[in-house]
Each structure stands twice: as structure tokens, then as C-alpha cells.
Backbone as JSON Lines, residues from 0, in Angstrom:
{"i":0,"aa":"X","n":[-12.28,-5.06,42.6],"ca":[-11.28,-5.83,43.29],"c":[-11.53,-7.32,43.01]}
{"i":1,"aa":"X","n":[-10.29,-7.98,42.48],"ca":[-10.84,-9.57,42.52],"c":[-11.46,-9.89,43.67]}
{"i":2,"aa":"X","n":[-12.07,-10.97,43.87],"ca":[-12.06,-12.38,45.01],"c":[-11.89,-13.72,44.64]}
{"i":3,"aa":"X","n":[-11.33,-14.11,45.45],"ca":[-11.44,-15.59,45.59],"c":[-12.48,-16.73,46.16]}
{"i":4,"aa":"X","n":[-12.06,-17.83,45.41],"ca":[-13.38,-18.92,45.91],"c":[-12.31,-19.7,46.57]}
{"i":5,"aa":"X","n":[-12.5,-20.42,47.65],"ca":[-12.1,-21.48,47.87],"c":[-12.64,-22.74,47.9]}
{"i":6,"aa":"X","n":[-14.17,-22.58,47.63],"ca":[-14.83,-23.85,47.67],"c":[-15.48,-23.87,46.25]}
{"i":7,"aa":"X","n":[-14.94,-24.97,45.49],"ca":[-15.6,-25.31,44.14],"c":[-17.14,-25.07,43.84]}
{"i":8,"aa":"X","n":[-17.8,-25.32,44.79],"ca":[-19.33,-25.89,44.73],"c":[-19.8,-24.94,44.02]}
{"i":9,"aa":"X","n":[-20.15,-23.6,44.39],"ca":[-20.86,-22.85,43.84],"c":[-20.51,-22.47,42.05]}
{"i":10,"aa":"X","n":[-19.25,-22.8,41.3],"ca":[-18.58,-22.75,40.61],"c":[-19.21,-23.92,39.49]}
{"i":11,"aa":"X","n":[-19.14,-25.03,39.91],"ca":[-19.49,-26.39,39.66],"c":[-21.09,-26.01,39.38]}
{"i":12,"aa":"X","n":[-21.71,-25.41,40.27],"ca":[-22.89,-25.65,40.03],"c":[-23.37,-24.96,39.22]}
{"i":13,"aa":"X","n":[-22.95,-23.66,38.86],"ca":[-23.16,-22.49,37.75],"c":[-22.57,-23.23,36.68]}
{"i":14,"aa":"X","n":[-21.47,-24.19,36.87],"ca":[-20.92,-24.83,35.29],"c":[-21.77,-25.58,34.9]}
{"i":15,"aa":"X","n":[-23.07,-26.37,35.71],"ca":[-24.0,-27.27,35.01],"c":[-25.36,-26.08,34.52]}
{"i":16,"aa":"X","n":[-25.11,-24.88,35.29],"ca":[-26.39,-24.45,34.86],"c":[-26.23,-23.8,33.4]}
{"i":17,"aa":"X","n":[-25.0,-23.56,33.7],"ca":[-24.49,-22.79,32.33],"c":[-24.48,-23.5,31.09]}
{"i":18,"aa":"X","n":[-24.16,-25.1,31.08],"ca":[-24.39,-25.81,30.05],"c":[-25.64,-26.1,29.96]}
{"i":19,"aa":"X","n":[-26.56,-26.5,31.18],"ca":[-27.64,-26.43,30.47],"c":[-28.42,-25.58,29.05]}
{"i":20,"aa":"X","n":[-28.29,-24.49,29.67],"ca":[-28.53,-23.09,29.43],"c":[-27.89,-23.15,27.64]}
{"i":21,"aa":"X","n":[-26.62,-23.41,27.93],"ca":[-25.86,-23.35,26.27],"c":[-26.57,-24.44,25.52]}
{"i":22,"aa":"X","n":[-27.64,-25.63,25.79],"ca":[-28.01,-26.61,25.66],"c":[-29.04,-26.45,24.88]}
{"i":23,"aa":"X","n":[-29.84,-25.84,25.8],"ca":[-31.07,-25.19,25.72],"c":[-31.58,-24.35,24.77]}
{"i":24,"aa":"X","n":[-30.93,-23.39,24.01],"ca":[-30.57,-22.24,23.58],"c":[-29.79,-23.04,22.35]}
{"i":25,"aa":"X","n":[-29.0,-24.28,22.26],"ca":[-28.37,-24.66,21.43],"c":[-27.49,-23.22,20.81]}
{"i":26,"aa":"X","n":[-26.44,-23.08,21.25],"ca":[-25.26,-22.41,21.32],"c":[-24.36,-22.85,21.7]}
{"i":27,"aa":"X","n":[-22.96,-22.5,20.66],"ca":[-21.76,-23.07,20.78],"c":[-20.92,-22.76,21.56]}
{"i":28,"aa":"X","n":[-20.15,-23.05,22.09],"ca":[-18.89,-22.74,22.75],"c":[-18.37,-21.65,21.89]}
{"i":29,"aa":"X","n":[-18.3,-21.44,20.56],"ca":[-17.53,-20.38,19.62],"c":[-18.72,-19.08,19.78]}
{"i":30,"aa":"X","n":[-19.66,-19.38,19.76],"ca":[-20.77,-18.34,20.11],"c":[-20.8,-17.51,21.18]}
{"i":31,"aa":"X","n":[-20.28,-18.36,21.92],"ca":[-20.21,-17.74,23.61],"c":[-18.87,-16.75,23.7]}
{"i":32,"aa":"X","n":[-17.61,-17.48,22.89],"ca":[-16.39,-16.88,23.08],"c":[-16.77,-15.46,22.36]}
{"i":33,"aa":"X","n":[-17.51,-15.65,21.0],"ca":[-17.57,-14.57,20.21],"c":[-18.25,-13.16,21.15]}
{"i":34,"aa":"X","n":[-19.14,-12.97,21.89],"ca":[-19.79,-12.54,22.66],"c":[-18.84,-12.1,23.92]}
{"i":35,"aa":"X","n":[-18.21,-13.09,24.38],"ca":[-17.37,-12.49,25.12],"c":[-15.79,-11.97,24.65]}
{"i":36,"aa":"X","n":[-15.79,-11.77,23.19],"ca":[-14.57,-11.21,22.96],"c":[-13.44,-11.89,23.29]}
{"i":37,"aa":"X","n":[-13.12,-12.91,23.82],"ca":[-12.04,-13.83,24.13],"c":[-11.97,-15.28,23.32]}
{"i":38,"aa":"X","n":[-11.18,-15.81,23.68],"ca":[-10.77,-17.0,22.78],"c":[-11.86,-18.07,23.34]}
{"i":39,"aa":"X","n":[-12.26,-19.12,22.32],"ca":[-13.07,-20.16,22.36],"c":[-12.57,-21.01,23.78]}
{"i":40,"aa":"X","n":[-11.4,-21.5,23.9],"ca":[-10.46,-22.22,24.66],"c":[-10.68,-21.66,26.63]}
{"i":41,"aa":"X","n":[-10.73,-20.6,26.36],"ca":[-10.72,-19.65,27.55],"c":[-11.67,-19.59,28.1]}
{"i":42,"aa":"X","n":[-13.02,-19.1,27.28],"ca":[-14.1,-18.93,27.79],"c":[-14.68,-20.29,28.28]}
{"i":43,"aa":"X","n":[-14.73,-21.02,27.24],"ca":[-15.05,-22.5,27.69],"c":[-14.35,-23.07,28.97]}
{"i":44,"aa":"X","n":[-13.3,-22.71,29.4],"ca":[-12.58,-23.06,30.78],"c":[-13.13,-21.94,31.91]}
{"i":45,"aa":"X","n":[-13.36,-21.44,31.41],"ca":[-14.24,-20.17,32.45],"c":[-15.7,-20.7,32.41]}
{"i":46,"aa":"X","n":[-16.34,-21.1,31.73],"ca":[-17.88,-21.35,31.81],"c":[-17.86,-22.5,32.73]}
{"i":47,"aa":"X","n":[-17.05,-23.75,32.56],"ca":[-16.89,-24.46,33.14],"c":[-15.73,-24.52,34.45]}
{"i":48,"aa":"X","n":[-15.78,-23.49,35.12],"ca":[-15.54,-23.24,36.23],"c":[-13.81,-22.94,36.28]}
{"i":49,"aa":"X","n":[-12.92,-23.24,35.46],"ca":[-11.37,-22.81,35.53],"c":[-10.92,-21.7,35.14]}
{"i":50,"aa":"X","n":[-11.51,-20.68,35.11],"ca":[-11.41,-19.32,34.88],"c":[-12.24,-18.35,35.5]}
{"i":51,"aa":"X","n":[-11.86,-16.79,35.82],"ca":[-12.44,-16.13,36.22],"c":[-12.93,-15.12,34.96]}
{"i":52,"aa":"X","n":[-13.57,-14.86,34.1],"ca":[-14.17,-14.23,33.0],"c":[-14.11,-12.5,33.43]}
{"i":53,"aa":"X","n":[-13.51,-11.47,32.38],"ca":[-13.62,-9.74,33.03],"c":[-14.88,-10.17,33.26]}
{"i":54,"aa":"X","n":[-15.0,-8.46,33.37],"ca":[-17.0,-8.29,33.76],"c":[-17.56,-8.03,32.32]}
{"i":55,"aa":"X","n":[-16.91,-7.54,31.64],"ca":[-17.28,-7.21,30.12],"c":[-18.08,-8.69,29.72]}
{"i":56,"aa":"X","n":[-17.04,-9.65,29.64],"ca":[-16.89,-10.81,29.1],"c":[-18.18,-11.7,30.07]}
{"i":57,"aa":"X","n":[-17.97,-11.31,31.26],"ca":[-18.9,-12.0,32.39],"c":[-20.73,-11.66,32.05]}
{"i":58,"aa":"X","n":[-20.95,-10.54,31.58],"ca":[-21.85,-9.79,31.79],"c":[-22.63,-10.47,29.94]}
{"i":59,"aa":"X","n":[-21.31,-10.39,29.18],"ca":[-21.88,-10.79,27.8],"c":[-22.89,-12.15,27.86]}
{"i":60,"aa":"X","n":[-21.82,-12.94,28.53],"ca":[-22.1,-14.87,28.32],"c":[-23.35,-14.76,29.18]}
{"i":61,"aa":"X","n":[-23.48,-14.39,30.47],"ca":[-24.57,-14.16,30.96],"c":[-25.94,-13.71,30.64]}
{"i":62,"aa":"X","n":[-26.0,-12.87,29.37],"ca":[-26.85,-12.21,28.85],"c":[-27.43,-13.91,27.81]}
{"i":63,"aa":"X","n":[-26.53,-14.03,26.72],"ca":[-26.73,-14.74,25.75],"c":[-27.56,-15.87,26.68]}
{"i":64,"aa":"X","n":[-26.77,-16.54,27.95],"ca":[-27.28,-17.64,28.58],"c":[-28.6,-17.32,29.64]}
{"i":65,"aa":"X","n":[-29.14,-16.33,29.78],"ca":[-30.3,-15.73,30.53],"c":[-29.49,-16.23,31.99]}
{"i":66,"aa":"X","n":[-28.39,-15.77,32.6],"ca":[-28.58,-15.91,33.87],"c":[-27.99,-14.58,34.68]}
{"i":67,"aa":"X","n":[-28.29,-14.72,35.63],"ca":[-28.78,-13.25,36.96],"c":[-27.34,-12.68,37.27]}
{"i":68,"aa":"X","n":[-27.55,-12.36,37.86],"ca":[-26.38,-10.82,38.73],"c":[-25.51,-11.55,39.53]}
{"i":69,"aa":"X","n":[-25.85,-13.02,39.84],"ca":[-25.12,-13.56,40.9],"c":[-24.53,-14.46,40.14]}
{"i":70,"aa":"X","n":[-24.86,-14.71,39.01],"ca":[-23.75,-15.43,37.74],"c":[-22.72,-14.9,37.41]}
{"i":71,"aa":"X","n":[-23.03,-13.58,36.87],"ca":[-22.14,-12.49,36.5],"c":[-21.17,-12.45,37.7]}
{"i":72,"aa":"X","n":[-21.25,-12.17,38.7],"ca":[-20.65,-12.28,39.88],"c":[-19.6,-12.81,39.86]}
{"i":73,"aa":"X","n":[-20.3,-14.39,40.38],"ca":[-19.25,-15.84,39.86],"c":[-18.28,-15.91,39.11]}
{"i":74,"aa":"X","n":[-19.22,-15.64,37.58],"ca":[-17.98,-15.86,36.42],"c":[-16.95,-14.79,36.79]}
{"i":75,"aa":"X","n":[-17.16,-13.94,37.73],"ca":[-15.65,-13.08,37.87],"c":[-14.65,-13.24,38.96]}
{"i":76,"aa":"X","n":[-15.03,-14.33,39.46],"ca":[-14.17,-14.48,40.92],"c":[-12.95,-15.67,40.48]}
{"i":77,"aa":"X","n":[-11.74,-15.87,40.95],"ca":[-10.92,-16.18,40.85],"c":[-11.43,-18.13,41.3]}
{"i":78,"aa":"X","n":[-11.08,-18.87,40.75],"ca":[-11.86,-19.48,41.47],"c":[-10.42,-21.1,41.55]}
{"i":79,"aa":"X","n":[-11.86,-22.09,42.42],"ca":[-10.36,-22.83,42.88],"c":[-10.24,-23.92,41.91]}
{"i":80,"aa":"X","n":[-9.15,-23.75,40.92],"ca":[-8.77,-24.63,39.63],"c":[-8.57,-26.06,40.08]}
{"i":81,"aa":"X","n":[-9.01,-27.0,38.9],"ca":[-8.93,-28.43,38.86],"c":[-10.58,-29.38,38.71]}
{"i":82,"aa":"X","n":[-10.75,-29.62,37.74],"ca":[-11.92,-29.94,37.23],"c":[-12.3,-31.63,37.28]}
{"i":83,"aa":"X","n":[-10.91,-32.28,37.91],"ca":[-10.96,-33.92,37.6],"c":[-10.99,-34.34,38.9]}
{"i":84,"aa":"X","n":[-11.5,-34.38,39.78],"ca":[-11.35,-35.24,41.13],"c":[-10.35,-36.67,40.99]}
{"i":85,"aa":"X","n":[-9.86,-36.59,42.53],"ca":[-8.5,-37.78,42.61],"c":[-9.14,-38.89,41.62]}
{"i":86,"aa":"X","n":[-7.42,-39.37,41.57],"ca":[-7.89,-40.74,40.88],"c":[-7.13,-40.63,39.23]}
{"i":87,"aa":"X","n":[-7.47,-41.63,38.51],"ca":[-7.36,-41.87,37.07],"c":[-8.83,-41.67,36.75]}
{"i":88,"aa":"X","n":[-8.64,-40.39,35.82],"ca":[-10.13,-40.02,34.99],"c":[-11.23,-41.3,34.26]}
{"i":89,"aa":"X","n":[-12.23,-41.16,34.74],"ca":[-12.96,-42.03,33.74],"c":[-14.18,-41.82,32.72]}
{"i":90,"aa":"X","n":[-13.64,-40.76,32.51],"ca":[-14.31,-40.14,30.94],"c":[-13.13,-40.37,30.16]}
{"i":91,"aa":"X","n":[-13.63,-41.24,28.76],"ca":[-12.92,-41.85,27.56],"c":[-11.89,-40.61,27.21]}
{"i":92,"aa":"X","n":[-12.7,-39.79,26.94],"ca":[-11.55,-38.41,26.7],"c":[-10.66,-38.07,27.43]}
{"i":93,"aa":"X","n":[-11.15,-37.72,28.83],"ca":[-9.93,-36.88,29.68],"c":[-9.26,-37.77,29.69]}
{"i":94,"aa":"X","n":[-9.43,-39.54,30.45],"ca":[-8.88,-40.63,30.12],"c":[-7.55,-40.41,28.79]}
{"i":95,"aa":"X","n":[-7.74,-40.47,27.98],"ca":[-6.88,-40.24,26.95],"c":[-5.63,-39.63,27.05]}
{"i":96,"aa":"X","n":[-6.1,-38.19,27.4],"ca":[-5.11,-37.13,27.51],"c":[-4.21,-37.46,28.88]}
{"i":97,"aa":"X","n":[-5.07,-38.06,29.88],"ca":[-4.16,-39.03,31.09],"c":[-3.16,-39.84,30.68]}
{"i":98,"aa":"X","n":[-3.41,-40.6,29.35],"ca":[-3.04,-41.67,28.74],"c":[-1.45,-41.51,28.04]}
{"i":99,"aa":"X","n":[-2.08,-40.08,27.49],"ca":[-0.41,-39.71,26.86],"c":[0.22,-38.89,27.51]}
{"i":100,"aa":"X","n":[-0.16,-38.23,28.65],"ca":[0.81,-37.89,30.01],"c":[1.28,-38.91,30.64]}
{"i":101,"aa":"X","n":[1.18,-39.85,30.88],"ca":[1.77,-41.26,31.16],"c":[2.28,-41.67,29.94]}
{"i":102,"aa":"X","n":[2.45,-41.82,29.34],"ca":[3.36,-41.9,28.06],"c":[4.71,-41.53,27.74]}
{"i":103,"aa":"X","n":[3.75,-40.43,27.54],"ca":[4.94,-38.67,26.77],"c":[5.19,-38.03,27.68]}
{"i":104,"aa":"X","n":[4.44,-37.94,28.5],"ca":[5.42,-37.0,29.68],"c":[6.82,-36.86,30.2]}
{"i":105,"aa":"X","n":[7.11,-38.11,30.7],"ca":[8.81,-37.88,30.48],"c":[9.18,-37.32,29.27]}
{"i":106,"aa":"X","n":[9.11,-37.65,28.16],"ca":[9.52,-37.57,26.67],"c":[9.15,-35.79,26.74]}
{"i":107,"aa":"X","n":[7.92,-35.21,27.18],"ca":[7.94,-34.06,26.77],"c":[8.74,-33.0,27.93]}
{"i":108,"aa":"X","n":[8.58,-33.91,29.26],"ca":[10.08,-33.25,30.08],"c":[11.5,-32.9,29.38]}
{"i":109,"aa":"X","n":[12.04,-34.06,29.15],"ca":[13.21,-34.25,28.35],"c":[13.5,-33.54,27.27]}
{"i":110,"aa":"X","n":[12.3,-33.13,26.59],"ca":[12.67,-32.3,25.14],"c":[12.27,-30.82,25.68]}
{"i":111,"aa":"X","n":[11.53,-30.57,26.62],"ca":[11.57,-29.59,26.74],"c":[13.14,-28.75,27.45]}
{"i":112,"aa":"X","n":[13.44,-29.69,28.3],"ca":[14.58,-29.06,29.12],"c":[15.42,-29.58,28.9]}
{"i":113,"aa":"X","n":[15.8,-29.81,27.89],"ca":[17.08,-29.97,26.99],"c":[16.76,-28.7,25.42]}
{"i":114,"aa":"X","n":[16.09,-28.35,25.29],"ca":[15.28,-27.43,24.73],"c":[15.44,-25.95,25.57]}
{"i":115,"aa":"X","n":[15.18,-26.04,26.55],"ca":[15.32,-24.56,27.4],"c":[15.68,-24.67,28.85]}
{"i":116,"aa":"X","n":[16.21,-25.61,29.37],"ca":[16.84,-25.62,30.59],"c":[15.79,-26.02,31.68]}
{"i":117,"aa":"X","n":[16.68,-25.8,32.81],"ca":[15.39,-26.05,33.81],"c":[14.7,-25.28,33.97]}
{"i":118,"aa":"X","n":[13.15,-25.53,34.23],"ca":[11.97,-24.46,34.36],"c":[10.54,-25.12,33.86]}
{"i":119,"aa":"X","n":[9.88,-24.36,33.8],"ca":[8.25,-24.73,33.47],"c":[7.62,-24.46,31.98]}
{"i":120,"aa":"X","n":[6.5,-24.9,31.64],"ca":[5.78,-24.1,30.77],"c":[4.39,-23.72,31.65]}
{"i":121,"aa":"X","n":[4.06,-22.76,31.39],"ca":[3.39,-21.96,32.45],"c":[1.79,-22.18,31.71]}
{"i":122,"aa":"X","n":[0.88,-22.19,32.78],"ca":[-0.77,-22.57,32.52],"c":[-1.6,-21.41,32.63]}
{"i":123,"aa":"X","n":[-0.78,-20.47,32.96],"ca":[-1.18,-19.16,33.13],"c":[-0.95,-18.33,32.05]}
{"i":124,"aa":"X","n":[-0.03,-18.13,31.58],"ca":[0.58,-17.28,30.47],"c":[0.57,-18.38,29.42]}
{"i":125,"aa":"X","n":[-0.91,-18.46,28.63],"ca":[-1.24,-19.81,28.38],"c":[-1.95,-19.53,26.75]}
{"i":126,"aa":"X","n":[-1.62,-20.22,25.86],"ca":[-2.91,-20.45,25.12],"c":[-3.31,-22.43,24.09]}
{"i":127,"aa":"X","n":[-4.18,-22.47,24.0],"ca":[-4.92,-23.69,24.04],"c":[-5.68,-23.88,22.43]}
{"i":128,"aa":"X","n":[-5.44,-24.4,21.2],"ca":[-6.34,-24.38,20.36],"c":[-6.98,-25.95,19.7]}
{"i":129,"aa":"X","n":[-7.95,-26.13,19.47],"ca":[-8.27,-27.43,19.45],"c":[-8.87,-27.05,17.95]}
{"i":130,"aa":"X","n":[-8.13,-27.93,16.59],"ca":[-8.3,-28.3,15.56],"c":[-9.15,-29.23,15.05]}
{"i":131,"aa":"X","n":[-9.81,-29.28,14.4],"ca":[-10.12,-30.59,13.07],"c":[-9.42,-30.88,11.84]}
{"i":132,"aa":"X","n":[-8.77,-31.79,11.68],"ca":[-7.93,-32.03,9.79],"c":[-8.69,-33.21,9.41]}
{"i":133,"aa":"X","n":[-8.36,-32.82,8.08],"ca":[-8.63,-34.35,7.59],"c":[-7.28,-35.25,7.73]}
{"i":134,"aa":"X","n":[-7.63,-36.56,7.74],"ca":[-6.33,-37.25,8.32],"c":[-6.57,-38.44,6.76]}
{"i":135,"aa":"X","n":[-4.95,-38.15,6.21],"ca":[-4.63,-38.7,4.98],"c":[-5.21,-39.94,4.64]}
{"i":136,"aa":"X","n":[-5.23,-40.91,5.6],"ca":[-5.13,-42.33,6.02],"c":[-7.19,-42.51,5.86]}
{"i":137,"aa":"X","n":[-7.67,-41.68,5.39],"ca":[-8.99,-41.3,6.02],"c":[-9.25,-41.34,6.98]}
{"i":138,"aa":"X","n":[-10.75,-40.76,7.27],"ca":[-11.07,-40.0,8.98],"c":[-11.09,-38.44,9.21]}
{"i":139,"aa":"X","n":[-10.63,-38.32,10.33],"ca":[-10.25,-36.96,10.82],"c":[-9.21,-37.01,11.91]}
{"i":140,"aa":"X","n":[-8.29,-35.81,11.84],"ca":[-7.69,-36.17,13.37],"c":[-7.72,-34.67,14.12]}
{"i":141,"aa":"X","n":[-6.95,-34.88,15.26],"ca":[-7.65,-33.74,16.06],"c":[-6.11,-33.24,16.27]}
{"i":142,"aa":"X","n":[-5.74,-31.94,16.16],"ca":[-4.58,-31.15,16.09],"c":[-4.96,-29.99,17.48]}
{"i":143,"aa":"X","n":[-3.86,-30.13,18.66],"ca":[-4.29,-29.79,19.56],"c":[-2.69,-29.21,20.09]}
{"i":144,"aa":"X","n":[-3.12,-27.97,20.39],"ca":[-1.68,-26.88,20.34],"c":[-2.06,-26.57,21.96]}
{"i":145,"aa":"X","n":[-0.61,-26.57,22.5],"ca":[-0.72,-26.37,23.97],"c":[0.57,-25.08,24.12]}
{"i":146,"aa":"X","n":[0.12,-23.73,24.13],"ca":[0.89,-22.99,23.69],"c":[1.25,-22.24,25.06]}
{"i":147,"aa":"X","n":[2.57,-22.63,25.93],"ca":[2.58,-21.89,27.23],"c":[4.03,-21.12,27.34]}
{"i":148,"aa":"X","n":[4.43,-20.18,27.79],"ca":[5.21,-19.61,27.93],"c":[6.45,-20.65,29.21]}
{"i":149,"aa":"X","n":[7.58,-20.16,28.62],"ca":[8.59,-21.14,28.86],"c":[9.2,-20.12,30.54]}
{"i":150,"aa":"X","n":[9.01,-20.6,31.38],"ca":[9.33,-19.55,32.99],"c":[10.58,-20.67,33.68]}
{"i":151,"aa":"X","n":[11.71,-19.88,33.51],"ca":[13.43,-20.8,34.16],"c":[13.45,-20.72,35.51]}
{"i":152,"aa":"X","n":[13.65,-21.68,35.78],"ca":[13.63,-21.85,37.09],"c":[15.15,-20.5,37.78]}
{"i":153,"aa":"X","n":[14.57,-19.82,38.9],"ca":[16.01,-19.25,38.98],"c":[16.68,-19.11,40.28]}
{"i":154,"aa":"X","n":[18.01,-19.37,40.59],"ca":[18.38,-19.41,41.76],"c":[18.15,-18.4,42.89]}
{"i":155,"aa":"X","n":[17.78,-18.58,44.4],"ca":[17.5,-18.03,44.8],"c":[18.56,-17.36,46.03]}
């Protein structure tokens, strides 16, 4: 039977032990997904507390990362999503992605629902892939696919 968390903490705190652990061990995020049979994107949002991981998947990452029965546990409980406390982010990165939601956001409202009407793209019925290219101009750039299912709003 699922459960639910309602209080982050215990979640949060398995997400630092867990990186330690991936740290420690020097193991990738792709290592971990591989092990748990699921996508890189997923698991990594589950290790770090925004996902609830099967038990298959729970039981794998746990093994690779040496932690106990009450990890395994954890990684399977539904838990309470949102990883950024109030405010404007101040990590350079998340920062960023704040940066072009204040931007593009209208812009990606507008094209979306003129595109498919009124409704959502859904975070649930979700997938997430994070690229490397080489970028013409030299460098690298980062190609980042936000792949969510399109849900219409419908009268009630």
C-alpha cells in the first residue's frame, strides 16, 4: 500500500545521506538509474527526495548506496514535493532556470495554448532529459527536453 509523508525532513535527510553515499562510492547518477531500471532524470528526483522509487528500484539504489531497511522504506513513500524553499533561488543554477521562467514563461503560456487550448502540461505524466552538444560558436551547450503530457482543462 503506498504512504504518504507530509513532513519533508526525514526525506531531506536521506537526500544528504544518499549523496553522500553516491560521493563516497563515487557513483553516478546514470549508475544509480541503471540499477534501478528507470530513467537517469527520475531516479535522481527520487534520491533527492521528489519521488517515491517501486521497491524493486528502492531496494536496488539502496544496495549500491549501503543503506538499511528504513531507506528502502523512504525511497517508497509518496513524499511531500518541492525542493526550493520560498523566495528567489540562490543557487546559480536553479537561479537560472528561475530566470527563464520569468522570461519565457508567458511566451511558453502563449505558445502552448494557442498550440492546444486551455489546460496544463502535466509534471506527473512527465519525462525530463538533460543533454550535452557541442555548441558551433565553441563551448558546449546544454539541450534540456521537458517532455509533459498536454491535460485540457474541462468544463465542469
Amino acid at each position: 500500500m503506498p504512504h504518504a509523508q507530509f513532513d519533508p525532513t526525514a526525506r531531506r535527510t536521506l537526500a544528504v545521506t544518499a549523496v553522500d553515499a553516491k560521493t563516497r562510492k563515487d557513483l553516478s547518477w546514470q549508475q544509480l538509474a541503471d540499477a534501478a531500471g528507470l530513467s537517469v532524470a527520475f531516479v535522481t528526483a527520487a534520491l533527492l527526495g521528489q519521488h517515491a522509487l517501486p521497491e524493486a528500484a528502492a531496494k536496488a539504489v539502496a544496495e549500491l548506496l549501503d543503506l538499511d531497511e528504513d531507506a528502502v522504506r523512504l525511497l517508497q513513500t509518496v513524499p511531500t514535493r518541492g525542493s526550493i524553499p520560498g523566495g528567489i533561488p540562490t543557487d546559480p543554477t536553479i537561479y537560472r532556470f528561475h530566470e527563464m521562467l520569468q522570461v519565457y514563461g508567458t511566451t511558453l503560456k502563449a505558445l502552448v495554448h494557442e498550440q492546444f487550448g486551455d489546460g496544463i502540461i502535466s509534471a506527473i505524466n512527465f519525462k525530463l532529459d538533460v543533454r550535452k552538444v557541442a555548441d558551433p560558436e565553441g563551448g558546449e551547450r546544454a539541450v534540456i527536453t521537458l517532455d509533459g503530457k498536454y491535460l485540457p482543462t474541462r468544463p465542469f
